[in-house]
mmCIF file of C-alpha atoms in Angstrom:
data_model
loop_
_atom_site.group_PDB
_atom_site.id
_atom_site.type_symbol
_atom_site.label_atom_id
_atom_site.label_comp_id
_atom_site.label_asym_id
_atom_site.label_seq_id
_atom_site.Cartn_x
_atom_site.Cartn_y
_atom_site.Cartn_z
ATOM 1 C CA UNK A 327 92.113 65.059 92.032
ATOM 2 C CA UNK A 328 88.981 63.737 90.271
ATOM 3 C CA UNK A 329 85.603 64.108 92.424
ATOM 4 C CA UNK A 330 86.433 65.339 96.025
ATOM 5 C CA UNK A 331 85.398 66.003 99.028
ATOM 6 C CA UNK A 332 85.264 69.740 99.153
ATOM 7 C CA UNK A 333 84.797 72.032 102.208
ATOM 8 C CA UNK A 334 83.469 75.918 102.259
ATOM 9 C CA UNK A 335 84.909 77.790 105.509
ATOM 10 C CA UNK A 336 82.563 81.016 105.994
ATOM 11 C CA UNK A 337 79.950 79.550 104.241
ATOM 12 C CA UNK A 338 76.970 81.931 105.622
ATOM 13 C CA UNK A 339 79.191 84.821 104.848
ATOM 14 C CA UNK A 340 78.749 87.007 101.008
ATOM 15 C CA UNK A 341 81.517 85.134 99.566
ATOM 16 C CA UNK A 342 81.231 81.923 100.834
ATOM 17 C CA UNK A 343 77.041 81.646 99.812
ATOM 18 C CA UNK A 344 78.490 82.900 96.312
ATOM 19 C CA UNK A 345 81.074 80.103 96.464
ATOM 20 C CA UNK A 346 78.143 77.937 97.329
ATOM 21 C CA UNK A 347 76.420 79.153 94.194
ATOM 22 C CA UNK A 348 78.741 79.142 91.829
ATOM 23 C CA UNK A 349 79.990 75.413 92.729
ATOM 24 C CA UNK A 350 76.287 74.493 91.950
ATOM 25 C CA UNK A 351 75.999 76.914 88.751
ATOM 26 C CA UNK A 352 79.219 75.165 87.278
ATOM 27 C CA UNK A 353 78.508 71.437 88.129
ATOM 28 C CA UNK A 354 81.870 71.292 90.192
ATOM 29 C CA UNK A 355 82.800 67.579 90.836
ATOM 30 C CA UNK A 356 82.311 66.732 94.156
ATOM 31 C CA UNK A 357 81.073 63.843 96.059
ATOM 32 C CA UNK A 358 80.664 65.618 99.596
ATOM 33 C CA UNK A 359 80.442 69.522 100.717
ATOM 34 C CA UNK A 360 80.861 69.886 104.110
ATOM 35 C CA UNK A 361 79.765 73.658 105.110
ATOM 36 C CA UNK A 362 81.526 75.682 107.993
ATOM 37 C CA UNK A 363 81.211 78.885 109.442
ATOM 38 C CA UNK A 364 81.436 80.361 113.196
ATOM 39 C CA UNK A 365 79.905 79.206 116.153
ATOM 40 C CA UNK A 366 77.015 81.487 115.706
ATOM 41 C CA UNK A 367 75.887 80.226 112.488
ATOM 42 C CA UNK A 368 76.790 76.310 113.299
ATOM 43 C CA UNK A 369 73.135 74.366 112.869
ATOM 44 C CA UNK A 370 72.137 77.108 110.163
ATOM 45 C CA UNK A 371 71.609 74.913 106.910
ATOM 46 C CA UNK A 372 71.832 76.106 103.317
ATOM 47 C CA UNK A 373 70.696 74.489 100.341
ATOM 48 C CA UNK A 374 73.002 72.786 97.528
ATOM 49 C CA UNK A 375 71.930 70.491 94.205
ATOM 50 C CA UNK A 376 68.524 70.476 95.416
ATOM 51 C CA UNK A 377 69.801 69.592 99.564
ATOM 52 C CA UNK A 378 69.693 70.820 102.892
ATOM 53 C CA UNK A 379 73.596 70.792 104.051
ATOM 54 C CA UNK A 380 74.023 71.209 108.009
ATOM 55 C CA UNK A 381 76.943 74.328 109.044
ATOM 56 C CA UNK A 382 79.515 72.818 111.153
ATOM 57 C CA UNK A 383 81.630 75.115 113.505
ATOM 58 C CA UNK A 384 85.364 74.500 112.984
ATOM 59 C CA UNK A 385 86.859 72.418 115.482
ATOM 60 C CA UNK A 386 90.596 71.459 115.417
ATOM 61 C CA UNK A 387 90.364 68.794 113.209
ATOM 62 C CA UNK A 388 87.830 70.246 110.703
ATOM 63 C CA UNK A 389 90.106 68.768 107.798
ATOM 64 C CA UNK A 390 89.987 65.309 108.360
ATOM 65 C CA UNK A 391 89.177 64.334 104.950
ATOM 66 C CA UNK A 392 88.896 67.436 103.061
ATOM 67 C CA UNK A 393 90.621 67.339 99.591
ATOM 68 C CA UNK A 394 90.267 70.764 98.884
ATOM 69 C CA UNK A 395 89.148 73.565 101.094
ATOM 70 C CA UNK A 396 87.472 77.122 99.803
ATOM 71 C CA UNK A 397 88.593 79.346 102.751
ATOM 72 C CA UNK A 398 86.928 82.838 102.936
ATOM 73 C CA UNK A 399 86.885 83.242 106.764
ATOM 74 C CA UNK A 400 89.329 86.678 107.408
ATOM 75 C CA UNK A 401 93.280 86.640 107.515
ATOM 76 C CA UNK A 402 93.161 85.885 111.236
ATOM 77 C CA UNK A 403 91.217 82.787 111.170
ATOM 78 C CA UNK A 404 93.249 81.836 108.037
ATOM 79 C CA UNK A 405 96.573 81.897 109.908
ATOM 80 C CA UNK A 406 95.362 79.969 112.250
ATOM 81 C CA UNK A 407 93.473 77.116 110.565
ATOM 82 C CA UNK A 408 95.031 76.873 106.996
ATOM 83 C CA UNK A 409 98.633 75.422 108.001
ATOM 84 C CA UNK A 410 97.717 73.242 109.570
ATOM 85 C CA UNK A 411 94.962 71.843 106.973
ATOM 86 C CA UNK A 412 97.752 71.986 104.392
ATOM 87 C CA UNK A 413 100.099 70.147 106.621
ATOM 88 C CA UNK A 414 97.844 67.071 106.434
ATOM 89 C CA UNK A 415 96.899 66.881 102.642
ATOM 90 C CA UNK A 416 94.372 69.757 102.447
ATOM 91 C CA UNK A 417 94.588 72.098 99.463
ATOM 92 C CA UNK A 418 93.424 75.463 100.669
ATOM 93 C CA UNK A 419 91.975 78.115 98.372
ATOM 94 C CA UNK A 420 92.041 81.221 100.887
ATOM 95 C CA UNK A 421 90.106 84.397 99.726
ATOM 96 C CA UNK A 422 92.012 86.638 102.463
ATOM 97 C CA UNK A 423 95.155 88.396 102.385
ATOM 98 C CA UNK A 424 96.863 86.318 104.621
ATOM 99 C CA UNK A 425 99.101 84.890 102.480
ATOM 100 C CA UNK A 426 99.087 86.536 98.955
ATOM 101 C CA UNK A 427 102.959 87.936 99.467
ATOM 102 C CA UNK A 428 104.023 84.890 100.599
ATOM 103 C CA UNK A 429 106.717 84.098 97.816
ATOM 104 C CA UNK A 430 105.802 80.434 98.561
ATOM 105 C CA UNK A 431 102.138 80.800 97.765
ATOM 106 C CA UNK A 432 100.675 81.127 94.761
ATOM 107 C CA UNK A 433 98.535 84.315 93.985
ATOM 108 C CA UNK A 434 96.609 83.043 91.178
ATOM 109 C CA UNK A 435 94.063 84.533 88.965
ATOM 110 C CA UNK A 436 93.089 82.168 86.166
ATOM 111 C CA UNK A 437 93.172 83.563 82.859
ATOM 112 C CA UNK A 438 96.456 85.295 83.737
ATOM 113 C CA UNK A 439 98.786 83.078 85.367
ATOM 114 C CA UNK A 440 97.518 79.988 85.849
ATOM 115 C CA UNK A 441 101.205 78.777 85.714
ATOM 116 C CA UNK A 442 101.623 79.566 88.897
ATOM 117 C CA UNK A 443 99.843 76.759 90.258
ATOM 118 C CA UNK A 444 102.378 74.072 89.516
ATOM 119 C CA UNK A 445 104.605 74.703 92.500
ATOM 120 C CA UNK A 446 101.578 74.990 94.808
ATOM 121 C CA UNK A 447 102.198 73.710 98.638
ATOM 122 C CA UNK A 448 98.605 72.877 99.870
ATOM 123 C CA UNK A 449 97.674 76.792 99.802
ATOM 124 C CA UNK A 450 96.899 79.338 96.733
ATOM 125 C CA UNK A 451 95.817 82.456 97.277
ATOM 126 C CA UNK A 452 93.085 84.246 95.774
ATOM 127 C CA UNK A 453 93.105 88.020 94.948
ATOM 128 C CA UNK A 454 91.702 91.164 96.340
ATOM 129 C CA UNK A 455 88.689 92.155 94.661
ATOM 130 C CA UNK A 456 89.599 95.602 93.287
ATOM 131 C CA UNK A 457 93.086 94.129 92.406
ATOM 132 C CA UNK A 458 91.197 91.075 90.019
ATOM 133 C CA UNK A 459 88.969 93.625 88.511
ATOM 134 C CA UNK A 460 91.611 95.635 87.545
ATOM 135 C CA UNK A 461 94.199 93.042 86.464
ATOM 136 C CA UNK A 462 91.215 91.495 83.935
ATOM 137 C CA UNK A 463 91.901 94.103 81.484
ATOM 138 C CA UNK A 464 95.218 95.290 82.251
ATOM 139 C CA UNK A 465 97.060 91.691 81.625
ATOM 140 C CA UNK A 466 96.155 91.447 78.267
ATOM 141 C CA UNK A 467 96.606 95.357 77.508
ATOM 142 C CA UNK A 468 100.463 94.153 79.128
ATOM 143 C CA UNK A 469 100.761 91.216 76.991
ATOM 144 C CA UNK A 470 100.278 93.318 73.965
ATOM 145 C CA UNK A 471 101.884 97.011 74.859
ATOM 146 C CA UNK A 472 104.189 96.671 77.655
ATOM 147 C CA UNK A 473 102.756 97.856 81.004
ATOM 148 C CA UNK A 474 105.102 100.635 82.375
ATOM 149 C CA UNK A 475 103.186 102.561 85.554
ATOM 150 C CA UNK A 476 99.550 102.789 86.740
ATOM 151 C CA UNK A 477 97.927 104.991 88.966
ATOM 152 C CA UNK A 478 94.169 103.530 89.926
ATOM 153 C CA UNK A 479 91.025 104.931 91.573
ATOM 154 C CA UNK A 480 88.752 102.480 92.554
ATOM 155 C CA UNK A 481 85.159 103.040 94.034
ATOM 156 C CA UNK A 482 84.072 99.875 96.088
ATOM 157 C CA UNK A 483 80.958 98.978 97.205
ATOM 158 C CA UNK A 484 79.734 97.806 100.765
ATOM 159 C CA UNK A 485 79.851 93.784 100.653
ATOM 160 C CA UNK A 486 83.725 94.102 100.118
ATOM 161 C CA UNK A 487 83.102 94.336 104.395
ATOM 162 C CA UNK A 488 80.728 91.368 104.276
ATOM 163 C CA UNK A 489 76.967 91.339 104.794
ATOM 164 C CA UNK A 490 77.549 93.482 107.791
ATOM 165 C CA UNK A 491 78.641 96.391 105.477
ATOM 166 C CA UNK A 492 75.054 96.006 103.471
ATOM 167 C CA UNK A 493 73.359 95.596 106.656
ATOM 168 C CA UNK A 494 74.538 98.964 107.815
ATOM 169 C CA UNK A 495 74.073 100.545 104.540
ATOM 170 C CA UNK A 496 70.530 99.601 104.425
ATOM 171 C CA UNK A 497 69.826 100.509 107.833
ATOM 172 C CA UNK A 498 71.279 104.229 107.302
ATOM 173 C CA UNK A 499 69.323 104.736 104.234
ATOM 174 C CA UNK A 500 66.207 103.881 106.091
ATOM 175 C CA UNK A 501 66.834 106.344 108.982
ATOM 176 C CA UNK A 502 67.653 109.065 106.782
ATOM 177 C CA UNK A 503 64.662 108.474 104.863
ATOM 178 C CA UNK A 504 63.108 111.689 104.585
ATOM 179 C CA UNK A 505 65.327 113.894 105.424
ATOM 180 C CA UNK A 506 66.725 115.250 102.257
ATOM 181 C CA UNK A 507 67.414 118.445 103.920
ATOM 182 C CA UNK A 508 69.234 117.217 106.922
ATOM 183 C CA UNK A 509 71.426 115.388 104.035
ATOM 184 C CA UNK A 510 71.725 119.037 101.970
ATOM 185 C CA UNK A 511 72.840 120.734 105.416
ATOM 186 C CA UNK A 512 74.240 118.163 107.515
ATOM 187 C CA UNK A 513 74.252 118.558 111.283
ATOM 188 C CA UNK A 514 76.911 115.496 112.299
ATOM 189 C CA UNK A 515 74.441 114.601 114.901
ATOM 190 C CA UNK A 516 72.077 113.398 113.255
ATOM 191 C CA UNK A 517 74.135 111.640 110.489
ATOM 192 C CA UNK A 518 74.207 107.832 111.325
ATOM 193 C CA UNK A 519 77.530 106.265 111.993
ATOM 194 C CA UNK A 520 77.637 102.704 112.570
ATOM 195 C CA UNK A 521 80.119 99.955 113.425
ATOM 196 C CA UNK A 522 81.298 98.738 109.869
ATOM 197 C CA UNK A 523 82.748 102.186 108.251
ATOM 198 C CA UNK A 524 84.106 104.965 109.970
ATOM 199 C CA UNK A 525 81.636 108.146 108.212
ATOM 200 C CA UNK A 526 78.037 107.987 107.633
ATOM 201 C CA UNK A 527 77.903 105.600 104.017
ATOM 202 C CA UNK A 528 74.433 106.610 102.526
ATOM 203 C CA UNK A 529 74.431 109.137 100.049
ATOM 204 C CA UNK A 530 78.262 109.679 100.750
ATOM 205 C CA UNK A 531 82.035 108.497 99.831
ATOM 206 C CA UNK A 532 84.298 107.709 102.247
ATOM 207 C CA UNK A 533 88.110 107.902 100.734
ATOM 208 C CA UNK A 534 89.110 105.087 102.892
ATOM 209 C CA UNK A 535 89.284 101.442 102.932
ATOM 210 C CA UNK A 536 90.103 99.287 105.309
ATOM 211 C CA UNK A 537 92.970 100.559 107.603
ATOM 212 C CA UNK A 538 95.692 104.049 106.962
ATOM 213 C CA UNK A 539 99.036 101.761 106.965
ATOM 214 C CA UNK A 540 101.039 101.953 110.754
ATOM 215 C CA UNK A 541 103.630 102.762 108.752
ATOM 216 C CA UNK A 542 102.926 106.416 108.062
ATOM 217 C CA UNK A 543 103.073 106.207 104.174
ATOM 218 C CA UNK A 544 99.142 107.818 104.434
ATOM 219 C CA UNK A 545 98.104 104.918 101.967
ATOM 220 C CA UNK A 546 95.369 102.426 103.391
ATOM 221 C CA UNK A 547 96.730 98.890 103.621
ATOM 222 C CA UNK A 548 93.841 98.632 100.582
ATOM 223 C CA UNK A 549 95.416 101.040 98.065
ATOM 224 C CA UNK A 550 99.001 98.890 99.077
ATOM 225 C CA UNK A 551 97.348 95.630 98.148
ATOM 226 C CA UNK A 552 96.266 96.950 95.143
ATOM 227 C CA UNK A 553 99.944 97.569 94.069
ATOM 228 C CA UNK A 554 101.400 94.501 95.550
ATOM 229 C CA UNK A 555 99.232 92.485 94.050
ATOM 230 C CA UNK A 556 99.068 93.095 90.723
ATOM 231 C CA UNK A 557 103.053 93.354 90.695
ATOM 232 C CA UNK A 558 103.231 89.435 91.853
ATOM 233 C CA UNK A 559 100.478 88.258 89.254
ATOM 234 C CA UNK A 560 101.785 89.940 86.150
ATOM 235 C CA UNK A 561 105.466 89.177 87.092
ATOM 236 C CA UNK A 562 106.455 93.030 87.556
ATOM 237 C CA UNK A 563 108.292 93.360 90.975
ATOM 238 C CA UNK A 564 109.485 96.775 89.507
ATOM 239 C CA UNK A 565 106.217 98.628 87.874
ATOM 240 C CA UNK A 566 104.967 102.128 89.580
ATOM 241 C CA UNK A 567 101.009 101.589 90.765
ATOM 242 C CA UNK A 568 99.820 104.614 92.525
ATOM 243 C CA UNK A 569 96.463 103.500 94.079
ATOM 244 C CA UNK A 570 93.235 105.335 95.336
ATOM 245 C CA UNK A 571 90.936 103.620 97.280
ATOM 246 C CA UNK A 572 86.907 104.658 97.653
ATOM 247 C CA UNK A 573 84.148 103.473 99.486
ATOM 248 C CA UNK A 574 81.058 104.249 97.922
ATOM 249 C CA UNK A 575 77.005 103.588 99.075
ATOM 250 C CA UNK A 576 76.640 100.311 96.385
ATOM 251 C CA UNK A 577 75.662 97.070 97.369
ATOM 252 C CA UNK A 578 77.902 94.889 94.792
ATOM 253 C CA UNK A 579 80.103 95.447 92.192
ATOM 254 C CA UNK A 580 83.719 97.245 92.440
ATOM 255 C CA UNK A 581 84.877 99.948 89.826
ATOM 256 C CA UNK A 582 88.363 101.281 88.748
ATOM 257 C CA UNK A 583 89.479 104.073 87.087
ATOM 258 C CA UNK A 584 92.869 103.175 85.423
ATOM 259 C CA UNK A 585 95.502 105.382 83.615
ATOM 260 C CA UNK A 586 98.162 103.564 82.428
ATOM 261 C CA UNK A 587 101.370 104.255 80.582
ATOM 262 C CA UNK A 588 102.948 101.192 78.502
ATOM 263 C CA UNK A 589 106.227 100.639 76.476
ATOM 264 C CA UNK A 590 104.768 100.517 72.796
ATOM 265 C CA UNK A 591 102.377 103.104 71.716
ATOM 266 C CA UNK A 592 98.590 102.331 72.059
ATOM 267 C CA UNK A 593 95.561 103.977 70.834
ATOM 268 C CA UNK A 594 91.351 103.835 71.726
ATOM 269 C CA UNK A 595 90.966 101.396 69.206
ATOM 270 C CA UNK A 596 93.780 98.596 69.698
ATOM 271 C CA UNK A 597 93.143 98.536 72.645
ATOM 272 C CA UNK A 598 89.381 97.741 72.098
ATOM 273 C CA UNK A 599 90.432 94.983 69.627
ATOM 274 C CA UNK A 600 93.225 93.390 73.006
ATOM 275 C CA UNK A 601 90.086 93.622 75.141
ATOM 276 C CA UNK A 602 87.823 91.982 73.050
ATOM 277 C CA UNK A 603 89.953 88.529 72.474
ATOM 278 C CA UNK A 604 90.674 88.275 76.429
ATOM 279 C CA UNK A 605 89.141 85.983 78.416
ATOM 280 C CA UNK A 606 86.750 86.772 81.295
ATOM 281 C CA UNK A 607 86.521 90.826 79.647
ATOM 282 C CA UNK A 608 83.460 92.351 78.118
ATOM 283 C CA UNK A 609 83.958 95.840 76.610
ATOM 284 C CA UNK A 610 81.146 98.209 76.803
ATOM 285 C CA UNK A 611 82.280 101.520 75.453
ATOM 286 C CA UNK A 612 80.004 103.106 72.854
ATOM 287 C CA UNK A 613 80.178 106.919 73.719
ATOM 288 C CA UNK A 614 77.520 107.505 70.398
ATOM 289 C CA UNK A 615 75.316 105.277 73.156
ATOM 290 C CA UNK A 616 75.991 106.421 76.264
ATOM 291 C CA UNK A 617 77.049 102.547 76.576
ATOM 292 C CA UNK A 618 79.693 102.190 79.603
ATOM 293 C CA UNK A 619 79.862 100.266 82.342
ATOM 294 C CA UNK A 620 78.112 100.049 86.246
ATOM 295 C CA UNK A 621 78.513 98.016 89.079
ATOM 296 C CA UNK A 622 74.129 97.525 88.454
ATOM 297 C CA UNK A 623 75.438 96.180 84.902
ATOM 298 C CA UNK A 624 78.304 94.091 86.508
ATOM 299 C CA UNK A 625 75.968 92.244 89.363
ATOM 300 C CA UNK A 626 75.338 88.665 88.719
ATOM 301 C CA UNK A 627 77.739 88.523 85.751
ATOM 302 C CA UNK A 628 81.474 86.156 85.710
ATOM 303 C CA UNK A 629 83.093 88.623 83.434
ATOM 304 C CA UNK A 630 84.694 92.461 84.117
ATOM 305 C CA UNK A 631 83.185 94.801 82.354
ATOM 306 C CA UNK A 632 85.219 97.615 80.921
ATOM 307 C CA UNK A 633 84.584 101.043 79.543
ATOM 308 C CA UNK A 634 85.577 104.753 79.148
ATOM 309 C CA UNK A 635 88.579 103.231 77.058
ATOM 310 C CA UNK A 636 90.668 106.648 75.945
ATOM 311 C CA UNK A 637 94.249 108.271 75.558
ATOM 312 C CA UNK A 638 95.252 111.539 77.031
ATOM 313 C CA UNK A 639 96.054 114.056 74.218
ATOM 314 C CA UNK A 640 99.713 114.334 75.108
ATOM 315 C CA UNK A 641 100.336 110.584 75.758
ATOM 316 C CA UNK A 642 100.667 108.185 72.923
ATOM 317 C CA UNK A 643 101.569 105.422 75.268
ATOM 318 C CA UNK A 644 99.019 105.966 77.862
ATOM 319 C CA UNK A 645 95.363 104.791 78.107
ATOM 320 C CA UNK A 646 92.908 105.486 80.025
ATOM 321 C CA UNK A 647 89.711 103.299 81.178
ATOM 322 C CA UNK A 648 87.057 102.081 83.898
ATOM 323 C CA UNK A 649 86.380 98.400 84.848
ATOM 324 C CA UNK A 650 83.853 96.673 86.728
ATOM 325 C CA UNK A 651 83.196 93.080 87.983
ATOM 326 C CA UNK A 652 80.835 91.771 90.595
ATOM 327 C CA UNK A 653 83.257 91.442 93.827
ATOM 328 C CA UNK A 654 81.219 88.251 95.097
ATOM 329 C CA UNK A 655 82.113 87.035 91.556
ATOM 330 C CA UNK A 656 84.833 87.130 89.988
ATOM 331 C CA UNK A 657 86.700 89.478 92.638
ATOM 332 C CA UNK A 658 86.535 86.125 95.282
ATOM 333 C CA UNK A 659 84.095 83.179 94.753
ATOM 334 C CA UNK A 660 84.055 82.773 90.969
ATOM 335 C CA UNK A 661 88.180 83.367 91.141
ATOM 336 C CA UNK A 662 88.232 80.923 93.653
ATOM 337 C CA UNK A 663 85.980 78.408 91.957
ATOM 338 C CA UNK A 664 88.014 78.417 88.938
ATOM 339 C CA UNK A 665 91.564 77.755 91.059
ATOM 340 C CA UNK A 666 89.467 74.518 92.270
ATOM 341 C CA UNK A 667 88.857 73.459 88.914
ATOM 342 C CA UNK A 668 92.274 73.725 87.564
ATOM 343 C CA UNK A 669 93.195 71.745 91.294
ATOM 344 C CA UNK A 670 90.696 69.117 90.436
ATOM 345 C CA UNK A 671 92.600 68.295 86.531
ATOM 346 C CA UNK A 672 94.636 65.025 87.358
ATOM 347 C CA UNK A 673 97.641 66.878 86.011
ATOM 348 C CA UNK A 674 97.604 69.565 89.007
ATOM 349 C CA UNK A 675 97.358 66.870 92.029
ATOM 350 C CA UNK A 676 100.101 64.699 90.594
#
């Protein structure tokens, strides 16, 4: 594609300011960014490469000249806007779930299937947070032992709703500021529940995200991303993920417990030594150091950080471990940046 004329849909939002960021941070070429976002925030401007850039509301022909578009604007709006972009030449990165089960949309996470790119038809879809973080470690654990079943437990912090979800954090810490013995003895009256998460989020855990599926199966439609997703990416329609999903009072950074059971046998150590040649993974697990990782240690950072590697006792083919990556990062803008740049190699536009 060469140097393009690149949009950002949600652009005032958590992920699309990251997307912002990281475009700048990694000298994307572009020759125009044209910033969009709902009516609300149209006239807002945010700064880019040293410039104020004016936020457009979308209107019906918002593409008109966009090469490539970095959607992160909800699965509603995405339905809506992102056929019809592709339809007329737009390529659409789209950070919702709209259409990640599509079979005719890519789900594409870089350093693990960037393949899947080649058949692309104007839309790719970028991964759930939790899903990405997990997947980091797990693909190249797969390529070397043979991923058979995986049951995950992941704890995710408050921007995975947005910067309405830190907003009502922060505003429930404040107003139970103080009252440390209203918080040992809780009378529900005075606990704070807002609009963004169904319980009181400071100084608890709330074992749901997003919404309990209609279908009865008592999983959140979360915990079934989780397992759909990482089934399409790694190419395993048939593998077993059982998947637990947390909310927890954190402002950034998603972790996940893993236990996994593979093919070939696997120990602590080669599993260390798969981790540490993988792309985009950090391993942090020192036990003698108390070194593992946090979602504090994760903020900021492009790579997943994983941890707490270990087998079960009566398991030589299972492994156990925690992971954590920034989900502004590389759990949706960095992910998202990095589809762009394979988009913008001549070779992927031809």
């Amino acid at each position: 594609m060469g140097s393009m004329r690149v949009a950002v849909v949600g652009a005032t939002g958590a992920v699309g300011r990251e997307m912002i960021r990281i475009l700048e941070e990694r000298e994307f070429p572009l020759e125009e960014l044209i910033l969009f976002a709902s009516a609300r925030s149209e006239g807002k401007r945010l700064s880019f490469r040293g410039e104020s850039h004016p936020v457009r509301g979308l209107d019906e022909g918002w593409f008109d000249g966009v090469d490539l578009a970095l959607v992160s604007a909800g699965s509603g709006i995405a339905r809506e806007i992102i056929p019809r972009a592709a339809a007329d030449g737009t390529v659409n990165v789209d950070n919702s779930s709209a259409f990640r089960m599509d079979p005719n949309v890519p789900l594409v996470v870089p350093e693990i299937n960037s393949d899947a790119l080649g058949g692309h038809r104007g839309i790719v879809a970028n991964g759930n947070c939790t899903a990405i973080t997990a997947l980091m470690p797990l693909a190249p654990l797969h390529r070397e032992f043979g991923l058979r079943s995986l049951v995950t437990s992941s704890y995710q912090s408050v921007s995975g709703a947005g910067m309405k979800g830190i907003r009502e954090l922060a505003e429930q810490v404040e107003k139970l500021h103080g009252q440390e013995e209203t918080l040992g003895y809780p009378d529900a009256a005075a606990l704070p529940v807002g609009d963004v998460f169904p319980r009181t989020i400071a100084f608890n855990v709330i074992p749901m995200c997003e919404e309990f599926d209609p279908d009865g199966t008592g999983f959140t439609t979360e915990e079934l991303k989780m397992g759909g997703e990482i089934r399409k990416v790694l190419g395993l329609p048939e593998l077993s993920v059982a998947a637990t999903a947390v909310r927890v009072p954190v402002a950034v950074g998603h972790g996940v417990s893993v236990y996994a059971r593979f093919e070939a046998r696997v120990t602590a150590e080669s599993a260390r030594e798969a981790l540490r040649g993988a792309a985009g993974v950090r391993v942090l697990d020192d036990p003698s150091a108390e070194a593992f990782p946090t979602p504090l240690d994760a903020a900021g950072l492009d790579d997943v950080l994983v941890g707490r590697i270990r087998q079960p006792e009566d398991d030589p083919n299972a492994l156990m471990l925690f992971a954590v990556g920034d989900n502004l990062r590389k759990g949706a803008a960095l992910n998202a940046v990095q589809i762009a740049e394979l988009l913008a190699r001549p070779a992927a536009s031809a």
